[in-house]
XYZ file of C-alpha atoms in Angstrom:
269
model
C 93.005 154.923 71.308
C 96.347 156.789 72.953
C 95.160 159.349 75.286
C 97.896 161.318 76.944
C 97.507 162.624 80.280
C 99.989 164.953 82.150
C 101.904 163.314 84.936
C 105.254 163.284 85.988
C 107.610 161.587 88.327
C 106.077 161.800 91.497
C 102.578 161.807 90.309
C 102.314 158.629 87.575
C 103.049 156.035 89.808
C 99.461 156.953 91.880
C 97.376 157.636 88.383
C 98.515 153.694 87.112
C 98.087 152.583 90.667
C 94.604 153.788 90.829
C 93.977 152.637 86.772
C 93.517 156.295 85.780
C 96.295 155.305 83.427
C 97.310 151.965 81.694
C 100.759 152.851 81.243
C 103.047 155.530 82.386
C 106.835 156.705 82.785
C 108.556 156.293 86.414
C 111.542 156.380 88.366
C 113.129 153.779 90.241
C 113.370 155.727 93.446
C 109.719 157.078 93.059
C 107.771 153.572 92.188
C 109.578 152.018 95.239
C 108.161 154.720 97.580
C 104.417 154.476 96.066
C 105.079 150.645 96.394
C 105.940 150.892 99.993
C 103.871 153.821 100.712
C 106.576 156.084 101.901
C 107.139 159.846 101.579
C 105.231 161.614 99.359
C 103.168 158.576 99.123
C 100.401 157.891 101.985
C 99.373 154.451 101.058
C 100.943 151.148 99.330
C 100.489 151.358 95.794
C 100.429 147.320 96.015
C 99.031 147.736 92.008
C 101.814 148.720 90.352
C 103.963 146.582 88.249
C 106.884 147.361 85.525
C 107.214 146.446 82.138
C 110.981 147.154 81.356
C 113.599 149.789 83.435
C 116.691 150.993 83.149
C 115.814 153.088 79.903
C 116.731 156.720 79.684
C 119.582 157.094 82.220
C 119.101 160.832 83.878
C 121.891 162.468 86.169
C 121.315 164.733 89.106
C 123.485 167.909 88.279
C 124.593 170.562 91.083
C 126.111 173.063 89.483
C 127.594 176.139 90.852
C 128.852 179.103 89.367
C 132.895 179.122 88.892
C 133.482 181.732 91.037
C 131.835 180.526 94.156
C 134.459 179.923 96.624
C 132.953 176.553 98.037
C 134.183 173.537 95.944
C 132.541 170.691 97.280
C 128.647 169.934 98.283
C 130.100 169.181 101.585
C 131.278 172.861 102.382
C 128.035 174.342 100.877
C 125.731 172.033 103.395
C 127.488 170.652 105.966
C 129.380 174.024 106.544
C 126.215 175.902 105.908
C 128.132 178.184 103.965
C 125.045 180.075 102.026
C 124.392 180.533 98.778
C 121.304 181.048 96.606
C 119.599 177.656 95.027
C 117.607 177.053 92.179
C 115.528 173.900 92.632
C 112.295 172.320 91.151
C 109.159 172.674 92.518
C 107.627 171.109 95.258
C 106.010 167.669 93.931
C 108.621 166.984 91.658
C 111.192 164.099 91.798
C 114.090 166.212 91.948
C 113.099 168.361 94.437
C 112.043 164.771 97.052
C 115.462 163.800 96.224
C 117.106 167.102 96.924
C 115.555 166.745 100.716
C 116.938 163.507 100.765
C 120.579 165.320 100.336
C 119.247 167.460 102.743
C 118.458 164.871 105.686
C 121.965 163.345 104.799
C 123.481 166.613 105.763
C 120.740 166.542 109.207
C 119.818 169.798 107.926
C 116.503 170.922 105.770
C 115.420 173.995 104.483
C 114.130 175.868 107.646
C 117.500 175.659 108.850
C 119.539 176.551 106.063
C 116.846 179.765 105.601
C 117.613 180.912 108.948
C 121.627 180.341 107.868
C 121.478 182.616 105.063
C 120.358 179.893 102.108
C 117.554 181.217 99.593
C 115.503 179.132 97.283
C 114.135 179.700 93.887
C 111.762 177.236 92.613
C 111.415 177.073 88.694
C 111.476 174.600 85.769
C 114.244 173.744 84.211
C 114.621 176.743 81.531
C 113.407 179.423 84.671
C 116.630 178.020 86.637
C 119.236 178.354 83.648
C 117.931 181.671 83.234
C 117.982 182.690 86.842
C 121.484 181.366 86.941
C 122.693 183.344 83.784
C 121.274 186.555 85.344
C 123.258 185.326 88.480
C 120.080 185.576 90.727
C 121.382 182.122 92.182
C 124.280 180.923 92.531
C 123.966 177.401 92.088
C 121.386 174.995 90.591
C 120.048 171.072 91.483
C 118.877 169.050 88.695
C 117.637 165.941 86.933
C 118.541 165.637 83.390
C 119.597 163.041 80.659
C 123.028 163.353 78.910
C 123.806 165.943 77.664
C 121.258 168.075 79.578
C 120.256 171.332 76.920
C 119.041 173.122 80.324
C 122.824 173.021 81.540
C 124.405 173.672 78.529
C 122.407 176.587 78.072
C 123.260 177.776 81.622
C 126.869 177.340 80.720
C 126.558 180.244 78.312
C 127.105 183.832 79.388
C 128.510 182.754 82.916
C 131.114 179.922 83.682
C 130.139 177.171 86.060
C 131.137 173.969 87.559
C 129.726 170.804 88.337
C 130.332 169.286 91.635
C 130.760 165.385 92.458
C 128.520 163.929 94.979
C 130.531 162.382 97.970
C 130.718 158.572 98.591
C 128.871 158.649 101.769
C 126.008 160.783 100.099
C 125.458 158.270 97.359
C 125.808 155.306 99.888
C 122.550 157.812 101.901
C 120.851 157.924 98.470
C 121.295 154.472 97.476
C 119.056 153.496 100.032
C 116.157 155.246 98.085
C 116.948 152.537 94.624
C 119.332 156.010 93.449
C 122.040 154.706 92.040
C 125.898 156.239 91.182
C 127.496 156.935 87.544
C 129.281 159.674 86.030
C 128.800 162.794 83.313
C 131.781 162.139 81.446
C 134.347 164.537 80.905
C 133.625 166.086 77.972
C 129.907 166.041 78.140
C 129.981 170.383 78.395
C 132.459 171.644 76.846
C 132.027 175.279 77.979
C 131.961 174.445 81.974
C 135.265 174.846 84.160
C 136.165 171.059 85.086
C 134.608 169.965 81.443
C 137.841 167.761 81.489
C 137.094 166.055 84.674
C 134.311 163.100 85.126
C 131.779 164.032 87.852
C 130.390 161.117 90.295
C 127.150 161.762 90.877
C 123.667 160.419 91.329
C 121.649 158.389 88.109
C 118.730 156.860 87.543
C 116.807 155.522 84.676
C 113.277 155.634 83.376
C 111.048 152.263 84.005
C 107.774 152.102 81.829
C 105.000 150.970 84.383
C 101.673 149.214 84.076
C 98.876 148.429 86.659
C 99.006 144.495 87.623
C 95.290 143.946 86.183
C 96.138 144.798 82.661
C 95.802 141.424 80.807
C 99.483 139.028 80.704
C 99.015 139.279 76.516
C 98.809 142.895 76.150
C 102.000 143.447 78.473
C 104.082 140.562 76.857
C 103.225 142.139 73.646
C 104.456 145.615 74.235
C 107.789 143.918 75.660
C 107.611 142.213 72.628
C 107.579 145.466 70.257
C 110.004 147.508 72.253
C 112.763 144.417 72.328
C 111.996 142.989 68.943
C 113.110 146.269 67.016
C 116.050 147.956 69.455
C 117.365 150.133 67.078
C 113.678 151.638 66.033
C 112.805 152.311 69.923
C 116.439 153.910 70.477
C 115.304 156.698 67.760
C 112.668 158.166 70.180
C 115.220 160.063 72.160
C 119.358 160.008 72.018
C 119.229 158.972 75.993
C 117.980 155.474 74.431
C 120.964 155.004 72.829
C 122.813 152.425 75.769
C 119.568 150.715 75.757
C 119.673 146.920 75.427
C 117.584 143.848 76.281
C 119.231 142.972 79.550
C 118.591 146.555 81.214
C 115.383 145.788 81.193
C 114.997 143.665 84.517
C 117.138 145.989 86.407
C 116.236 149.518 88.033
C 112.771 149.056 88.206
C 112.204 149.682 92.210
C 108.926 147.284 91.648
C 108.055 144.047 90.868
C 107.850 143.442 87.119
C 104.291 142.374 85.577
C 103.799 139.047 84.874
C 103.825 139.551 80.551
C 106.951 141.161 81.487
C 108.373 138.359 83.003
C 106.973 135.777 80.593
C 108.848 137.869 77.363
C 112.160 138.187 79.430
C 112.073 134.372 80.491
C 111.506 133.249 76.778
C 114.799 135.935 76.020
C 116.954 134.499 78.860
C 117.506 137.860 80.812
C 115.505 136.469 83.257
C 115.509 133.384 85.483
């Protein structure tokens, strides 16, 4: 019997660590924070283990109305040129990353609000709706490509996706967040549709508890990777996934059962 328990990138590591769930989806940067007992977690999640990483790459999108004068993230946050920004609710993984972005710029919500910034918190769909209705000037979100919410936001209002500067990407890398590109042509209606956008990214991770039997985890890893064509049909973001990706970007140690399988397959020494 499979029971699905509602969660998310921030909550799932705690549910799995406590044994409330045998399996969960995680993100490498939240897994690492949980493992180390760092913000937003208050204790080390030492029971966490990974079965496979590098799945379903998700990309941070900081998109703005094409008409706003600010052209870079430095202009927005370093120079504190006030705009209204749509973000995810507190407690979500992307809101956690947004706070790390603000920390890089040596600022926070209170400081920016004092400078005239306003923040709207809502779901992806609500963010897109508020953007189209011109109630916000920009949105910070974290989605697989192509993101339906970004496509929806671009209908009826021209937008640009801002690139993340190199020094910001270096700051975020300390938390296990990678760098990548949103390829030109991903969103054909946006103002900079013909440009690659440099941004932060992270893949999804199948996480488990260290006490799940080795043979069970071994079989899970085997079932996934013995028929990758079938596995990739689950979602389009899994199309590029390969066996070699499984041992990357986990943020936490692999489970012993998974290690055994990957060593047999030669992707882990």
